[in-house]
JSON list of C-alpha atoms in Angstrom, two decimals:
[
{"chain": "J", "resi": 1, "resn": "UNK", "atom": "CA", "xyz": [6.08, 2.31, 13.24]},
{"chain": "J", "resi": 2, "resn": "UNK", "atom": "CA", "xyz": [5.91, 0.80, 9.90]},
{"chain": "J", "resi": 3, "resn": "UNK", "atom": "CA", "xyz": [3.76, -2.41, 8.62]},
{"chain": "J", "resi": 4, "resn": "UNK", "atom": "CA", "xyz": [5.46, -5.38, 8.49]},
{"chain": "J", "resi": 5, "resn": "UNK", "atom": "CA", "xyz": [4.25, -7.49, 5.27]},
{"chain": "J", "resi": 6, "resn": "UNK", "atom": "CA", "xyz": [2.68, -10.68, 5.02]},
{"chain": "J", "resi": 7, "resn": "UNK", "atom": "CA", "xyz": [4.96, -13.35, 5.43]},
{"chain": "J", "resi": 8, "resn": "UNK", "atom": "CA", "xyz": [3.51, -15.82, 3.33]},
{"chain": "J", "resi": 9, "resn": "UNK", "atom": "CA", "xyz": [1.69, -16.10, 0.18]},
{"chain": "J", "resi": 10, "resn": "UNK", "atom": "CA", "xyz": [-1.91, -15.29, 0.82]},
{"chain": "J", "resi": 11, "resn": "UNK", "atom": "CA", "xyz": [-3.09, -17.35, -2.16]},
{"chain": "J", "resi": 12, "resn": "UNK", "atom": "CA", "xyz": [-1.53, -20.23, -0.68]},
{"chain": "J", "resi": 13, "resn": "UNK", "atom": "CA", "xyz": [-3.43, -20.77, 2.76]},
{"chain": "J", "resi": 14, "resn": "UNK", "atom": "CA", "xyz": [-5.94, -23.67, 3.32]},
{"chain": "J", "resi": 15, "resn": "UNK", "atom": "CA", "xyz": [-9.31, -22.26, 4.16]},
{"chain": "J", "resi": 16, "resn": "UNK", "atom": "CA", "xyz": [-8.41, -18.98, 4.47]},
{"chain": "J", "resi": 17, "resn": "UNK", "atom": "CA", "xyz": [-8.68, -16.92, 1.23]},
{"chain": "J", "resi": 18, "resn": "UNK", "atom": "CA", "xyz": [-6.66, -14.55, -0.45]},
{"chain": "J", "resi": 19, "resn": "UNK", "atom": "CA", "xyz": [-9.03, -11.63, -0.16]},
{"chain": "J", "resi": 20, "resn": "UNK", "atom": "CA", "xyz": [-9.51, -12.19, 3.64]},
{"chain": "J", "resi": 21, "resn": "UNK", "atom": "CA", "xyz": [-6.05, -12.04, 4.63]},
{"chain": "J", "resi": 22, "resn": "UNK", "atom": "CA", "xyz": [-5.29, -9.04, 2.39]},
{"chain": "J", "resi": 23, "resn": "UNK", "atom": "CA", "xyz": [-8.06, -7.32, 3.73]},
{"chain": "J", "resi": 24, "resn": "UNK", "atom": "CA", "xyz": [-7.28, -8.35, 7.53]},
{"chain": "J", "resi": 25, "resn": "UNK", "atom": "CA", "xyz": [-3.68, -7.24, 6.67]},
{"chain": "J", "resi": 26, "resn": "UNK", "atom": "CA", "xyz": [-4.16, -3.82, 5.01]},
{"chain": "J", "resi": 27, "resn": "UNK", "atom": "CA", "xyz": [-7.30, -2.59, 6.97]},
{"chain": "J", "resi": 28, "resn": "UNK", "atom": "CA", "xyz": [-6.98, -3.87, 10.32]},
{"chain": "J", "resi": 29, "resn": "UNK", "atom": "CA", "xyz": [-3.46, -4.64, 11.07]},
{"chain": "J", "resi": 30, "resn": "UNK", "atom": "CA", "xyz": [-2.19, -1.38, 8.76]},
{"chain": "J", "resi": 31, "resn": "UNK", "atom": "CA", "xyz": [-5.18, 0.59, 10.39]},
{"chain": "J", "resi": 32, "resn": "UNK", "atom": "CA", "xyz": [-3.75, -0.10, 13.81]},
{"chain": "J", "resi": 33, "resn": "UNK", "atom": "CA", "xyz": [-0.28, 0.95, 12.58]},
{"chain": "J", "resi": 34, "resn": "UNK", "atom": "CA", "xyz": [-1.63, 3.89, 11.38]},
{"chain": "J", "resi": 35, "resn": "UNK", "atom": "CA", "xyz": [-3.57, 4.91, 14.51]},
{"chain": "J", "resi": 36, "resn": "UNK", "atom": "CA", "xyz": [-0.59, 4.34, 16.64]},
{"chain": "J", "resi": 37, "resn": "UNK", "atom": "CA", "xyz": [1.70, 6.61, 15.05]},
{"chain": "J", "resi": 38, "resn": "UNK", "atom": "CA", "xyz": [-1.01, 9.55, 15.02]},
{"chain": "J", "resi": 39, "resn": "UNK", "atom": "CA", "xyz": [-1.40, 8.94, 18.90]},
{"chain": "J", "resi": 40, "resn": "UNK", "atom": "CA", "xyz": [2.15, 8.74, 19.57]},
{"chain": "J", "resi": 41, "resn": "UNK", "atom": "CA", "xyz": [2.53, 12.02, 17.58]},
{"chain": "J", "resi": 42, "resn": "UNK", "atom": "CA", "xyz": [-0.23, 13.49, 19.85]},
{"chain": "J", "resi": 43, "resn": "UNK", "atom": "CA", "xyz": [1.21, 12.37, 22.91]},
{"chain": "J", "resi": 44, "resn": "UNK", "atom": "CA", "xyz": [4.29, 14.09, 22.06]},
{"chain": "J", "resi": 45, "resn": "UNK", "atom": "CA", "xyz": [2.38, 17.34, 22.18]},
{"chain": "J", "resi": 46, "resn": "UNK", "atom": "CA", "xyz": [1.08, 17.02, 25.81]},
{"chain": "J", "resi": 47, "resn": "UNK", "atom": "CA", "xyz": [2.26, 19.61, 27.92]},
{"chain": "J", "resi": 48, "resn": "UNK", "atom": "CA", "xyz": [1.85, 20.62, 31.78]},
{"chain": "J", "resi": 49, "resn": "UNK", "atom": "CA", "xyz": [-1.25, 22.08, 31.26]},
{"chain": "J", "resi": 50, "resn": "UNK", "atom": "CA", "xyz": [-3.00, 19.19, 29.08]},
{"chain": "J", "resi": 51, "resn": "UNK", "atom": "CA", "xyz": [-6.04, 18.20, 30.85]},
{"chain": "J", "resi": 52, "resn": "UNK", "atom": "CA", "xyz": [-5.66, 14.75, 32.70]},
{"chain": "J", "resi": 53, "resn": "UNK", "atom": "CA", "xyz": [-8.61, 13.17, 30.51]},
{"chain": "J", "resi": 54, "resn": "UNK", "atom": "CA", "xyz": [-6.89, 14.18, 27.39]},
{"chain": "J", "resi": 55, "resn": "UNK", "atom": "CA", "xyz": [-3.99, 12.41, 28.59]},
{"chain": "J", "resi": 56, "resn": "UNK", "atom": "CA", "xyz": [-5.89, 9.31, 29.70]},
{"chain": "J", "resi": 57, "resn": "UNK", "atom": "CA", "xyz": [-7.74, 9.17, 26.49]},
{"chain": "J", "resi": 58, "resn": "UNK", "atom": "CA", "xyz": [-4.55, 9.21, 24.63]},
{"chain": "J", "resi": 59, "resn": "UNK", "atom": "CA", "xyz": [-2.95, 6.50, 26.64]},
{"chain": "J", "resi": 60, "resn": "UNK", "atom": "CA", "xyz": [-5.93, 4.26, 26.18]},
{"chain": "J", "resi": 61, "resn": "UNK", "atom": "CA", "xyz": [-5.85, 4.43, 22.70]},
{"chain": "J", "resi": 62, "resn": "UNK", "atom": "CA", "xyz": [-2.05, 3.95, 22.55]},
{"chain": "J", "resi": 63, "resn": "UNK", "atom": "CA", "xyz": [-2.43, 0.58, 24.44]},
{"chain": "J", "resi": 64, "resn": "UNK", "atom": "CA", "xyz": [-5.34, -0.44, 22.31]},
{"chain": "J", "resi": 65, "resn": "UNK", "atom": "CA", "xyz": [-3.38, 0.38, 18.85]},
{"chain": "J", "resi": 66, "resn": "UNK", "atom": "CA", "xyz": [0.00, -0.79, 20.14]},
{"chain": "J", "resi": 67, "resn": "UNK", "atom": "CA", "xyz": [-1.44, -4.32, 21.35]},
{"chain": "J", "resi": 68, "resn": "UNK", "atom": "CA", "xyz": [-3.69, -4.57, 18.06]},
{"chain": "J", "resi": 69, "resn": "UNK", "atom": "CA", "xyz": [-0.30, -3.97, 15.99]},
{"chain": "J", "resi": 70, "resn": "UNK", "atom": "CA", "xyz": [1.86, -6.54, 18.13]},
{"chain": "J", "resi": 71, "resn": "UNK", "atom": "CA", "xyz": [-1.05, -9.22, 18.36]},
{"chain": "J", "resi": 72, "resn": "UNK", "atom": "CA", "xyz": [-1.77, -8.99, 14.61]},
{"chain": "J", "resi": 73, "resn": "UNK", "atom": "CA", "xyz": [1.92, -9.33, 13.91]},
{"chain": "J", "resi": 74, "resn": "UNK", "atom": "CA", "xyz": [2.21, -12.21, 15.97]},
{"chain": "J", "resi": 75, "resn": "UNK", "atom": "CA", "xyz": [-1.00, -13.67, 14.35]},
{"chain": "J", "resi": 76, "resn": "UNK", "atom": "CA", "xyz": [0.40, -13.17, 10.70]},
{"chain": "J", "resi": 77, "resn": "UNK", "atom": "CA", "xyz": [3.88, -14.62, 11.83]},
{"chain": "J", "resi": 78, "resn": "UNK", "atom": "CA", "xyz": [2.34, -18.08, 12.68]},
{"chain": "J", "resi": 79, "resn": "UNK", "atom": "CA", "xyz": [0.35, -18.65, 9.26]},
{"chain": "J", "resi": 80, "resn": "UNK", "atom": "CA", "xyz": [1.69, -20.05, 6.35]},
{"chain": "J", "resi": 81, "resn": "UNK", "atom": "CA", "xyz": [2.65, -23.58, 7.57]},
{"chain": "J", "resi": 82, "resn": "UNK", "atom": "CA", "xyz": [1.29, -27.39, 7.33]},
{"chain": "J", "resi": 83, "resn": "UNK", "atom": "CA", "xyz": [-0.27, -27.36, 11.08]},
{"chain": "J", "resi": 84, "resn": "UNK", "atom": "CA", "xyz": [1.73, -30.41, 12.00]},
{"chain": "J", "resi": 85, "resn": "UNK", "atom": "CA", "xyz": [2.79, -29.84, 15.67]},
{"chain": "J", "resi": 86, "resn": "UNK", "atom": "CA", "xyz": [6.71, -30.15, 15.89]},
{"chain": "J", "resi": 87, "resn": "UNK", "atom": "CA", "xyz": [9.86, -28.88, 17.94]},
{"chain": "J", "resi": 88, "resn": "UNK", "atom": "CA", "xyz": [10.55, -27.58, 21.51]},
{"chain": "J", "resi": 89, "resn": "UNK", "atom": "CA", "xyz": [7.17, -25.39, 21.50]},
{"chain": "J", "resi": 90, "resn": "UNK", "atom": "CA", "xyz": [5.20, -27.94, 20.83]},
{"chain": "J", "resi": 91, "resn": "UNK", "atom": "CA", "xyz": [7.00, -30.08, 23.47]},
{"chain": "J", "resi": 92, "resn": "UNK", "atom": "CA", "xyz": [6.79, -27.60, 25.65]},
{"chain": "J", "resi": 93, "resn": "UNK", "atom": "CA", "xyz": [2.89, -26.95, 25.46]},
{"chain": "J", "resi": 94, "resn": "UNK", "atom": "CA", "xyz": [2.63, -30.82, 26.12]},
{"chain": "J", "resi": 95, "resn": "UNK", "atom": "CA", "xyz": [4.77, -30.55, 28.98]},
{"chain": "J", "resi": 96, "resn": "UNK", "atom": "CA", "xyz": [3.06, -27.61, 30.39]},
{"chain": "J", "resi": 97, "resn": "UNK", "atom": "CA", "xyz": [-0.56, -28.99, 29.54]},
{"chain": "J", "resi": 98, "resn": "UNK", "atom": "CA", "xyz": [-0.49, -32.69, 30.00]},
{"chain": "J", "resi": 99, "resn": "UNK", "atom": "CA", "xyz": [-0.96, -33.27, 26.53]},
{"chain": "J", "resi": 100, "resn": "UNK", "atom": "CA", "xyz": [-1.22, -31.89, 22.92]},
{"chain": "J", "resi": 101, "resn": "UNK", "atom": "CA", "xyz": [-5.36, -32.69, 22.89]},
{"chain": "J", "resi": 102, "resn": "UNK", "atom": "CA", "xyz": [-5.37, -30.85, 26.43]},
{"chain": "J", "resi": 103, "resn": "UNK", "atom": "CA", "xyz": [-3.87, -27.41, 25.13]},
{"chain": "J", "resi": 104, "resn": "UNK", "atom": "CA", "xyz": [-5.60, -27.66, 21.99]},
{"chain": "J", "resi": 105, "resn": "UNK", "atom": "CA", "xyz": [-8.80, -28.33, 23.55]},
{"chain": "J", "resi": 106, "resn": "UNK", "atom": "CA", "xyz": [-7.98, -25.26, 26.10]},
{"chain": "J", "resi": 107, "resn": "UNK", "atom": "CA", "xyz": [-7.22, -23.02, 23.15]},
{"chain": "J", "resi": 108, "resn": "UNK", "atom": "CA", "xyz": [-10.09, -24.08, 20.92]},
{"chain": "J", "resi": 109, "resn": "UNK", "atom": "CA", "xyz": [-12.61, -23.56, 23.87]},
{"chain": "J", "resi": 110, "resn": "UNK", "atom": "CA", "xyz": [-11.31, -20.27, 24.61]},
{"chain": "J", "resi": 111, "resn": "UNK", "atom": "CA", "xyz": [-11.42, -19.31, 21.09]},
{"chain": "J", "resi": 112, "resn": "UNK", "atom": "CA", "xyz": [-15.16, -20.48, 20.67]},
{"chain": "J", "resi": 113, "resn": "UNK", "atom": "CA", "xyz": [-16.21, -18.42, 23.72]},
{"chain": "J", "resi": 114, "resn": "UNK", "atom": "CA", "xyz": [-14.99, -15.45, 21.84]},
{"chain": "J", "resi": 115, "resn": "UNK", "atom": "CA", "xyz": [-16.70, -16.23, 18.57]},
{"chain": "J", "resi": 116, "resn": "UNK", "atom": "CA", "xyz": [-19.36, -14.26, 17.31]},
{"chain": "J", "resi": 117, "resn": "UNK", "atom": "CA", "xyz": [-17.79, -11.14, 19.47]},
{"chain": "J", "resi": 118, "resn": "UNK", "atom": "CA", "xyz": [-14.30, -9.67, 19.40]},
{"chain": "J", "resi": 119, "resn": "UNK", "atom": "CA", "xyz": [-11.10, -10.41, 20.97]},
{"chain": "J", "resi": 120, "resn": "UNK", "atom": "CA", "xyz": [-7.70, -12.72, 20.79]},
{"chain": "J", "resi": 121, "resn": "UNK", "atom": "CA", "xyz": [-6.60, -15.88, 22.18]},
{"chain": "J", "resi": 122, "resn": "UNK", "atom": "CA", "xyz": [-2.90, -15.94, 23.14]},
{"chain": "J", "resi": 123, "resn": "UNK", "atom": "CA", "xyz": [-0.55, -18.51, 24.68]},
{"chain": "J", "resi": 124, "resn": "UNK", "atom": "CA", "xyz": [1.75, -16.45, 26.45]},
{"chain": "J", "resi": 125, "resn": "UNK", "atom": "CA", "xyz": [5.08, -17.03, 28.25]},
{"chain": "J", "resi": 126, "resn": "UNK", "atom": "CA", "xyz": [4.77, -15.42, 31.86]},
{"chain": "J", "resi": 127, "resn": "UNK", "atom": "CA", "xyz": [7.63, -13.66, 32.87]},
{"chain": "J", "resi": 128, "resn": "UNK", "atom": "CA", "xyz": [6.11, -14.02, 36.45]},
{"chain": "J", "resi": 129, "resn": "UNK", "atom": "CA", "xyz": [5.34, -17.66, 36.51]},
{"chain": "J", "resi": 130, "resn": "UNK", "atom": "CA", "xyz": [7.70, -18.88, 34.30]},
{"chain": "J", "resi": 131, "resn": "UNK", "atom": "CA", "xyz": [5.10, -20.88, 32.09]},
{"chain": "J", "resi": 132, "resn": "UNK", "atom": "CA", "xyz": [2.67, -21.04, 29.25]},
{"chain": "J", "resi": 133, "resn": "UNK", "atom": "CA", "xyz": [-0.84, -19.29, 29.90]},
{"chain": "J", "resi": 134, "resn": "UNK", "atom": "CA", "xyz": [-3.86, -19.65, 27.74]},
{"chain": "J", "resi": 135, "resn": "UNK", "atom": "CA", "xyz": [-5.41, -16.16, 27.65]},
{"chain": "J", "resi": 136, "resn": "UNK", "atom": "CA", "xyz": [-8.79, -14.87, 26.31]},
{"chain": "J", "resi": 137, "resn": "UNK", "atom": "CA", "xyz": [-9.46, -11.29, 25.97]},
{"chain": "J", "resi": 138, "resn": "UNK", "atom": "CA", "xyz": [-12.59, -9.46, 24.40]},
{"chain": "J", "resi": 139, "resn": "UNK", "atom": "CA", "xyz": [-10.30, -6.31, 23.43]},
{"chain": "J", "resi": 140, "resn": "UNK", "atom": "CA", "xyz": [-6.84, -5.66, 22.49]},
{"chain": "J", "resi": 141, "resn": "UNK", "atom": "CA", "xyz": [-6.28, -3.57, 25.96]},
{"chain": "J", "resi": 142, "resn": "UNK", "atom": "CA", "xyz": [-6.61, -6.63, 28.05]},
{"chain": "J", "resi": 143, "resn": "UNK", "atom": "CA", "xyz": [-3.41, -8.19, 28.41]},
{"chain": "J", "resi": 144, "resn": "UNK", "atom": "CA", "xyz": [-1.60, -10.95, 30.58]},
{"chain": "J", "resi": 145, "resn": "UNK", "atom": "CA", "xyz": [0.77, -8.67, 32.59]},
{"chain": "J", "resi": 146, "resn": "UNK", "atom": "CA", "xyz": [4.53, -9.43, 31.72]},
{"chain": "J", "resi": 147, "resn": "UNK", "atom": "CA", "xyz": [3.27, -11.94, 29.43]},
{"chain": "J", "resi": 148, "resn": "UNK", "atom": "CA", "xyz": [5.37, -12.59, 26.07]},
{"chain": "J", "resi": 149, "resn": "UNK", "atom": "CA", "xyz": [2.93, -13.74, 23.59]},
{"chain": "J", "resi": 150, "resn": "UNK", "atom": "CA", "xyz": [3.70, -16.50, 21.36]},
{"chain": "J", "resi": 151, "resn": "UNK", "atom": "CA", "xyz": [0.44, -17.52, 19.26]},
{"chain": "J", "resi": 152, "resn": "UNK", "atom": "CA", "xyz": [-1.93, -15.16, 18.70]},
{"chain": "J", "resi": 153, "resn": "UNK", "atom": "CA", "xyz": [-5.12, -15.93, 17.50]},
{"chain": "J", "resi": 154, "resn": "UNK", "atom": "CA", "xyz": [-7.56, -13.21, 15.97]},
{"chain": "J", "resi": 155, "resn": "UNK", "atom": "CA", "xyz": [-11.04, -13.56, 17.21]},
{"chain": "J", "resi": 156, "resn": "UNK", "atom": "CA", "xyz": [-12.56, -10.38, 15.84]},
{"chain": "J", "resi": 157, "resn": "UNK", "atom": "CA", "xyz": [-15.13, -11.18, 13.37]},
{"chain": "J", "resi": 158, "resn": "UNK", "atom": "CA", "xyz": [-13.04, -9.29, 10.60]},
{"chain": "J", "resi": 159, "resn": "UNK", "atom": "CA", "xyz": [-10.33, -12.14, 10.60]},
{"chain": "J", "resi": 160, "resn": "UNK", "atom": "CA", "xyz": [-13.12, -14.64, 9.49]},
{"chain": "J", "resi": 161, "resn": "UNK", "atom": "CA", "xyz": [-16.39, -13.06, 8.58]},
{"chain": "J", "resi": 162, "resn": "UNK", "atom": "CA", "xyz": [-15.65, -12.76, 4.77]},
{"chain": "J", "resi": 163, "resn": "UNK", "atom": "CA", "xyz": [-14.81, -16.31, 4.68]},
{"chain": "J", "resi": 164, "resn": "UNK", "atom": "CA", "xyz": [-17.02, -18.01, 7.01]},
{"chain": "J", "resi": 165, "resn": "UNK", "atom": "CA", "xyz": [-19.93, -15.69, 8.20]},
{"chain": "J", "resi": 166, "resn": "UNK", "atom": "CA", "xyz": [-20.46, -16.33, 11.94]},
{"chain": "J", "resi": 167, "resn": "UNK", "atom": "CA", "xyz": [-18.84, -20.00, 11.41]},
{"chain": "J", "resi": 168, "resn": "UNK", "atom": "CA", "xyz": [-15.90, -19.21, 13.71]},
{"chain": "J", "resi": 169, "resn": "UNK", "atom": "CA", "xyz": [-15.50, -22.71, 14.48]},
{"chain": "J", "resi": 170, "resn": "UNK", "atom": "CA", "xyz": [-14.39, -23.47, 11.05]},
{"chain": "J", "resi": 171, "resn": "UNK", "atom": "CA", "xyz": [-12.00, -20.53, 10.79]},
{"chain": "J", "resi": 172, "resn": "UNK", "atom": "CA", "xyz": [-10.17, -21.87, 14.11]},
{"chain": "J", "resi": 173, "resn": "UNK", "atom": "CA", "xyz": [-9.99, -25.37, 12.11]},
{"chain": "J", "resi": 174, "resn": "UNK", "atom": "CA", "xyz": [-8.63, -23.03, 9.31]},
{"chain": "J", "resi": 175, "resn": "UNK", "atom": "CA", "xyz": [-6.04, -21.48, 11.23]},
{"chain": "J", "resi": 176, "resn": "UNK", "atom": "CA", "xyz": [-5.02, -24.47, 12.98]},
{"chain": "J", "resi": 177, "resn": "UNK", "atom": "CA", "xyz": [-4.58, -26.43, 9.33]},
{"chain": "J", "resi": 178, "resn": "UNK", "atom": "CA", "xyz": [-2.35, -23.43, 8.52]},
{"chain": "J", "resi": 179, "resn": "UNK", "atom": "CA", "xyz": [-0.02, -22.68, 11.94]},
{"chain": "J", "resi": 180, "resn": "UNK", "atom": "CA", "xyz": [3.80, -22.57, 11.04]},
{"chain": "J", "resi": 181, "resn": "UNK", "atom": "CA", "xyz": [5.48, -24.54, 13.85]},
{"chain": "J", "resi": 182, "resn": "UNK", "atom": "CA", "xyz": [8.70, -23.51, 12.64]},
{"chain": "J", "resi": 183, "resn": "UNK", "atom": "CA", "xyz": [7.96, -19.94, 13.62]},
{"chain": "J", "resi": 184, "resn": "UNK", "atom": "CA", "xyz": [6.28, -20.77, 16.62]},
{"chain": "J", "resi": 185, "resn": "UNK", "atom": "CA", "xyz": [9.59, -22.81, 17.67]},
{"chain": "J", "resi": 186, "resn": "UNK", "atom": "CA", "xyz": [11.74, -19.56, 16.43]},
{"chain": "J", "resi": 187, "resn": "UNK", "atom": "CA", "xyz": [9.71, -17.34, 18.87]},
{"chain": "J", "resi": 188, "resn": "UNK", "atom": "CA", "xyz": [9.86, -19.80, 21.66]},
{"chain": "J", "resi": 189, "resn": "UNK", "atom": "CA", "xyz": [13.59, -20.26, 21.56]},
{"chain": "J", "resi": 190, "resn": "UNK", "atom": "CA", "xyz": [13.85, -16.67, 21.39]},
{"chain": "J", "resi": 191, "resn": "UNK", "atom": "CA", "xyz": [12.32, -16.19, 24.77]},
{"chain": "J", "resi": 192, "resn": "UNK", "atom": "CA", "xyz": [14.24, -19.24, 26.29]},
{"chain": "J", "resi": 193, "resn": "UNK", "atom": "CA", "xyz": [17.71, -17.76, 25.22]}
]
C-alpha cells in the first residue's frame, strides 16, 4: 500500500492550518499505511503452527490499520471545496433525511458526541438497505457491515487539537466550510453506477 498525496493545497483551506493538515497526513494516515504493510508481511508468515492468539491479534491490527487508511483517504478526498452543497449526493441526503438541515444536524450531533475522545463519523451507503446511514464509531475497527463510506469525518483529537485544542465544534465548522461536494458527488455516482 502506498500513501496517497493530499488532493488539495493544505495552505489554502479555511480554518484548518497547513501544519495541522500536513501533520495529520504524514503521521496518522501515513502511519496507518506503514503499519498495514507491516501487518500484512507478518500475516504472510502465518503457518499451521502459528498460535491462534497471534493470528487473532494480527487480524485485529489488520482491520484497524486498513480501516484507518481507508477512512483517512476518504476524509482527505472530500476536503478542499467551498462547502456549498450541490449535486446528486446533496439531493440524495436531503431525500433520505427529509431536509439538508436534518442530515447536517444528525452528522454534527454524531460528531459532537465523539468530540474530546476518538472516532469517526461516516455517511455510508448500505448495500443491505440501499440507503444512506450516518454512523459514529469510537475507533477504527468498528464499521457499518457492507457499508461504503462516502463522507468520513475524523474525530480523533489529532484531526483538530493543533488548531482548536478541545474546541471540536469549531473544527466541525471548518470541515463543513471546506467540503468538496464535487468529490462527494463523484464518489456517490461511482456507487450508483
